[in-house]
Short mmCIF file of C-alpha atoms in Angstrom, two decimals:
data_model
loop_
_atom_site.label_atom_id
_atom_site.label_comp_id
_atom_site.label_asym_id
_atom_site.label_seq_id
_atom_site.Cartn_x
_atom_site.Cartn_y
_atom_site.Cartn_z
CA UNK B 1 -12.82 -4.81 -24.09
CA UNK B 2 -10.80 -3.61 -26.66
CA UNK B 3 -7.50 -5.77 -26.60
CA UNK B 4 -7.54 -9.20 -26.07
CA UNK B 5 -5.30 -12.45 -26.59
CA UNK B 6 -7.81 -14.92 -27.25
CA UNK B 7 -7.09 -17.03 -24.52
CA UNK B 8 -10.37 -19.37 -22.68
CA UNK B 9 -7.16 -18.76 -19.51
CA UNK B 10 -8.19 -17.36 -16.60
CA UNK B 11 -5.18 -15.32 -16.57
CA UNK B 12 -4.99 -13.83 -20.26
CA UNK B 13 -9.18 -13.03 -19.42
CA UNK B 14 -7.42 -11.31 -15.57
CA UNK B 15 -5.04 -10.21 -17.93
CA UNK B 16 -7.75 -8.70 -21.11
CA UNK B 17 -9.52 -5.95 -18.66
CA UNK B 18 -6.03 -4.97 -15.79
CA UNK B 19 -2.61 -6.28 -17.86
CA UNK B 20 -3.00 -3.43 -19.88
CA UNK B 21 -0.32 -0.29 -18.55
CA UNK B 22 -1.52 2.15 -15.59
CA UNK B 23 -4.32 0.19 -15.42
CA UNK B 24 -3.36 -2.18 -12.41
CA UNK B 25 -1.12 1.24 -10.62
CA UNK B 26 -4.52 3.05 -10.73
CA UNK B 27 -6.78 -0.10 -8.96
CA UNK B 28 -3.44 0.70 -6.62
CA UNK B 29 -4.79 4.24 -5.99
CA UNK B 30 -8.32 3.14 -5.33
CA UNK B 31 -7.48 1.17 -3.23
CA UNK B 32 -5.41 3.35 -1.12
CA UNK B 33 -8.79 5.51 -1.29
CA UNK B 34 -12.20 6.05 -3.49
CA UNK B 35 -10.13 9.73 -5.70
CA UNK B 36 -11.49 12.63 -7.07
CA UNK B 37 -10.03 12.03 -10.83
CA UNK B 38 -7.78 15.10 -10.52
CA UNK B 39 -6.94 13.11 -7.37
CA UNK B 40 -5.86 10.36 -9.25
CA UNK B 41 -4.26 12.17 -11.93
CA UNK B 42 -1.88 13.68 -9.14
CA UNK B 43 -0.93 10.11 -7.31
CA UNK B 44 -0.31 8.60 -10.97
CA UNK B 45 2.95 11.10 -11.81
CA UNK B 46 3.42 10.46 -15.50
CA UNK B 47 -0.08 9.12 -16.57
CA UNK B 48 -1.48 11.77 -19.66
CA UNK B 49 -5.18 13.14 -19.21
CA UNK B 50 -6.08 11.27 -21.34
CA UNK B 51 -5.06 7.49 -21.07
CA UNK B 52 -6.50 8.05 -17.39
CA UNK B 53 -9.29 8.37 -19.04
CA UNK B 54 -9.52 6.15 -21.72
CA UNK B 55 -7.84 3.83 -18.53
CA UNK B 56 -11.10 4.86 -16.11
CA UNK B 57 -13.50 3.92 -19.37
CA UNK B 58 -12.02 0.56 -19.37
CA UNK B 59 -12.88 -0.28 -15.86
CA UNK B 60 -15.88 1.11 -15.78
CA UNK B 61 -16.80 -1.34 -18.50
CA UNK B 62 -15.49 -4.01 -17.25
CA UNK B 63 -16.73 -4.19 -13.96
CA UNK B 64 -13.57 -2.99 -11.88
CA UNK B 65 -14.74 0.78 -11.42
CA UNK B 66 -17.45 2.71 -10.80
CA UNK B 67 -18.52 6.58 -9.76
CA UNK B 68 -20.04 7.22 -6.98
CA UNK B 69 -21.26 11.25 -5.58
CA UNK B 70 -18.30 11.32 -2.22
CA UNK B 71 -19.74 12.06 1.28
CA UNK B 72 -19.35 15.58 1.05
CA UNK B 73 -20.91 16.83 -1.68
CA UNK B 74 -21.74 16.93 -5.24
CA UNK B 75 -17.75 15.68 -6.43
CA UNK B 76 -17.86 12.35 -8.43
CA UNK B 77 -15.64 9.78 -6.81
CA UNK B 78 -14.33 6.59 -8.36
CA UNK B 79 -14.18 3.50 -6.53
CA UNK B 80 -13.37 -0.26 -6.63
CA UNK B 81 -16.32 -2.21 -6.78
CA UNK B 82 -17.04 -5.06 -5.17
CA UNK B 83 -14.94 -7.79 -7.85
CA UNK B 84 -12.03 -4.44 -9.16
CA UNK B 85 -11.62 -4.71 -4.87
CA UNK B 86 -11.02 -8.37 -4.50
CA UNK B 87 -7.71 -7.60 -6.38
CA UNK B 88 -6.60 -6.14 -3.10
CA UNK B 89 -4.95 -10.30 -3.23
CA UNK B 90 -3.32 -10.14 -6.26
CA UNK B 91 -1.91 -6.71 -5.95
CA UNK B 92 -0.51 -7.84 -1.83
CA UNK B 93 0.72 -10.51 -3.96
CA UNK B 94 3.18 -8.92 -6.48
CA UNK B 95 4.20 -6.35 -3.37
CA UNK B 96 5.37 -8.92 -1.79
CA UNK B 97 7.50 -10.16 -4.46
CA UNK B 98 8.27 -7.33 -5.63
CA UNK B 99 11.27 -7.07 -2.75
CA UNK B 100 13.92 -8.18 -4.52
CA UNK B 101 13.33 -5.09 -7.05
CA UNK B 102 12.88 -3.23 -4.51
CA UNK B 103 16.15 -3.31 -2.71
CA UNK B 104 17.99 -1.05 -4.46
CA UNK B 105 15.53 1.96 -3.61
CA UNK B 106 14.46 4.62 -5.49
CA UNK B 107 17.10 5.83 -7.76
CA UNK B 108 15.32 8.47 -9.53
CA UNK B 109 12.28 7.20 -9.47
CA UNK B 110 9.09 9.19 -8.77
CA UNK B 111 7.54 8.18 -4.73
CA UNK B 112 5.12 9.41 -3.09
CA UNK B 113 4.21 8.77 0.60
CA UNK B 114 0.76 7.85 0.41
CA UNK B 115 1.50 4.62 -1.67
CA UNK B 116 3.36 2.50 1.81
CA UNK B 117 -0.42 2.19 2.45
CA UNK B 118 -0.58 -0.88 0.50
CA UNK B 119 3.20 -1.14 0.62
CA UNK B 120 2.07 -1.64 4.42
CA UNK B 121 -0.05 -3.55 4.39
CA UNK B 122 1.26 -6.31 2.04
CA UNK B 123 4.73 -7.09 3.32
CA UNK B 124 3.31 -7.05 7.21
CA UNK B 125 0.22 -8.67 6.63
CA UNK B 126 2.38 -11.98 7.56
CA UNK B 127 3.45 -11.13 10.67
CA UNK B 128 2.70 -13.03 13.83
CA UNK B 129 -0.53 -11.45 16.03
CA UNK B 130 0.26 -8.84 18.63
CA UNK B 131 0.19 -9.83 22.37
CA UNK B 132 -0.80 -6.71 22.96
CA UNK B 133 -2.66 -3.18 20.55
CA UNK B 134 -0.18 -0.82 19.69
CA UNK B 135 0.20 1.69 17.16
CA UNK B 136 3.07 2.79 15.39
CA UNK B 137 2.88 6.09 13.63
CA UNK B 138 5.31 6.09 10.01
CA UNK B 139 6.91 9.69 9.34
CA UNK B 140 8.77 9.71 5.11
CA UNK B 141 9.25 12.61 3.51
CA UNK B 142 6.48 15.09 5.68
CA UNK B 143 4.00 12.36 6.14
CA UNK B 144 2.63 10.68 9.13
CA UNK B 145 1.16 7.27 8.84
CA UNK B 146 -0.37 4.97 11.01
CA UNK B 147 -0.48 1.30 12.09
CA UNK B 148 -2.19 -0.51 13.88
CA UNK B 149 -0.76 -3.21 15.41
CA UNK B 150 -3.13 -5.46 16.81
CA UNK B 151 -4.21 -9.52 17.47
CA UNK B 152 -6.84 -9.62 14.88
CA UNK B 153 -3.81 -7.81 12.24
CA UNK B 154 -2.69 -5.07 11.27
CA UNK B 155 -4.49 -2.23 9.67
CA UNK B 156 -2.50 0.52 7.33
CA UNK B 157 -3.90 4.13 7.76
CA UNK B 158 -2.55 8.23 7.20
CA UNK B 159 -2.43 9.57 10.72
CA UNK B 160 -5.62 10.27 12.42
CA UNK B 161 -5.07 12.66 15.30
CA UNK B 162 -4.98 9.72 17.82
CA UNK B 163 -1.74 8.77 19.46
CA UNK B 164 0.97 6.82 19.01
CA UNK B 165 2.70 4.50 20.73
CA UNK B 166 5.30 5.36 18.95
CA UNK B 167 6.98 6.96 15.94
CA UNK B 168 9.36 5.68 13.99
CA UNK B 169 11.35 8.01 10.65
CA UNK B 170 13.72 6.86 7.93
CA UNK B 171 14.21 7.10 4.40
CA UNK B 172 11.18 4.73 2.44
CA UNK B 173 13.38 2.35 1.53
CA UNK B 174 14.93 1.95 4.74
CA UNK B 175 10.66 1.07 6.30
CA UNK B 176 10.01 -0.87 3.36
CA UNK B 177 13.17 -2.99 3.81
CA UNK B 178 12.72 -3.27 7.68
CA UNK B 179 8.14 -4.73 6.55
CA UNK B 180 9.43 -6.95 4.46
CA UNK B 181 12.02 -8.55 6.98
CA UNK B 182 14.91 -8.36 4.56
CA UNK B 183 16.57 -5.16 7.56
CA UNK B 184 16.31 -6.19 10.24
CA UNK B 185 16.21 -2.48 13.30
CA UNK B 186 19.84 -3.42 14.29
CA UNK B 187 21.00 -3.41 10.76
CA UNK B 188 19.66 -0.19 10.95
CA UNK B 189 20.10 1.81 14.39
CA UNK B 190 21.84 5.04 12.50
CA UNK B 191 19.90 5.08 9.45
CA UNK B 192 16.30 5.43 11.77
CA UNK B 193 14.70 7.34 14.49
CA UNK B 194 12.30 6.32 17.37
CA UNK B 195 10.61 8.04 19.59
CA UNK B 196 8.85 6.82 22.61
CA UNK B 197 8.47 3.11 22.74
CA UNK B 198 10.81 0.80 21.17
CA UNK B 199 9.74 -2.13 21.75
CA UNK B 200 6.33 -1.66 20.32
CA UNK B 201 8.57 -0.91 16.54
CA UNK B 202 10.53 -4.15 17.28
CA UNK B 203 7.73 -5.97 18.10
CA UNK B 204 5.92 -4.28 14.44
CA UNK B 205 9.19 -5.18 12.03
CA UNK B 206 10.57 -8.61 13.93
CA UNK B 207 7.75 -10.38 15.39
CA UNK B 208 9.54 -13.27 15.64
CA UNK B 209 12.07 -11.50 17.51
CA UNK B 210 10.26 -10.17 20.22
CA UNK B 211 8.22 -13.25 21.47
CA UNK B 212 11.87 -14.54 21.54
CA UNK B 213 12.77 -12.01 23.25
CA UNK B 214 10.09 -11.54 25.90
CA UNK B 215 10.13 -15.29 26.39
CA UNK B 216 13.45 -15.72 27.54
CA UNK B 217 12.98 -12.26 29.96
CA UNK B 218 9.61 -14.11 30.88
#
């Protein structure tokens, strides 16, 4: 890399690779899905095209990013290498750590609903295992995501057309607050619209409370 802290320390050497401005946000986009250059540019509002090209070149040289042929056609897409994909764990940790910073809402900051794929995956990862499988849609800013909940964990992705047990419509800040456990559905009933199985939504966002309720009813 062109810049280095010059320290024999794992954190310093990791930051030599991904510590430059925009690098981790490029990783964020590629953790969501491999992307063409134009898709990366669209997903990173505010980045200059020459800077993005420089950062991609640096990450490729470092072995974090690679270029591949798209599944369809002859277009080139950027993707994380196997080593680069191991950044998911520290990125997820930073997302969870950011909860107090997100509480004040977006203000004037840009927002894309696609970013919720990674954020919800990180925030819901430690939820209690589901007693039954369900798929809950999350509708934010006209975009529909799906959260698949099973005994083995939680998977978040854009809606693929499958049937949904419920759909939650709310502002991004409310959805993030619910996923982080900073808010409960009872706190936000006037701010959240639920269509379908409310029990599935409660099991997603407040699993411990839902399980307690189940045991009481039994």
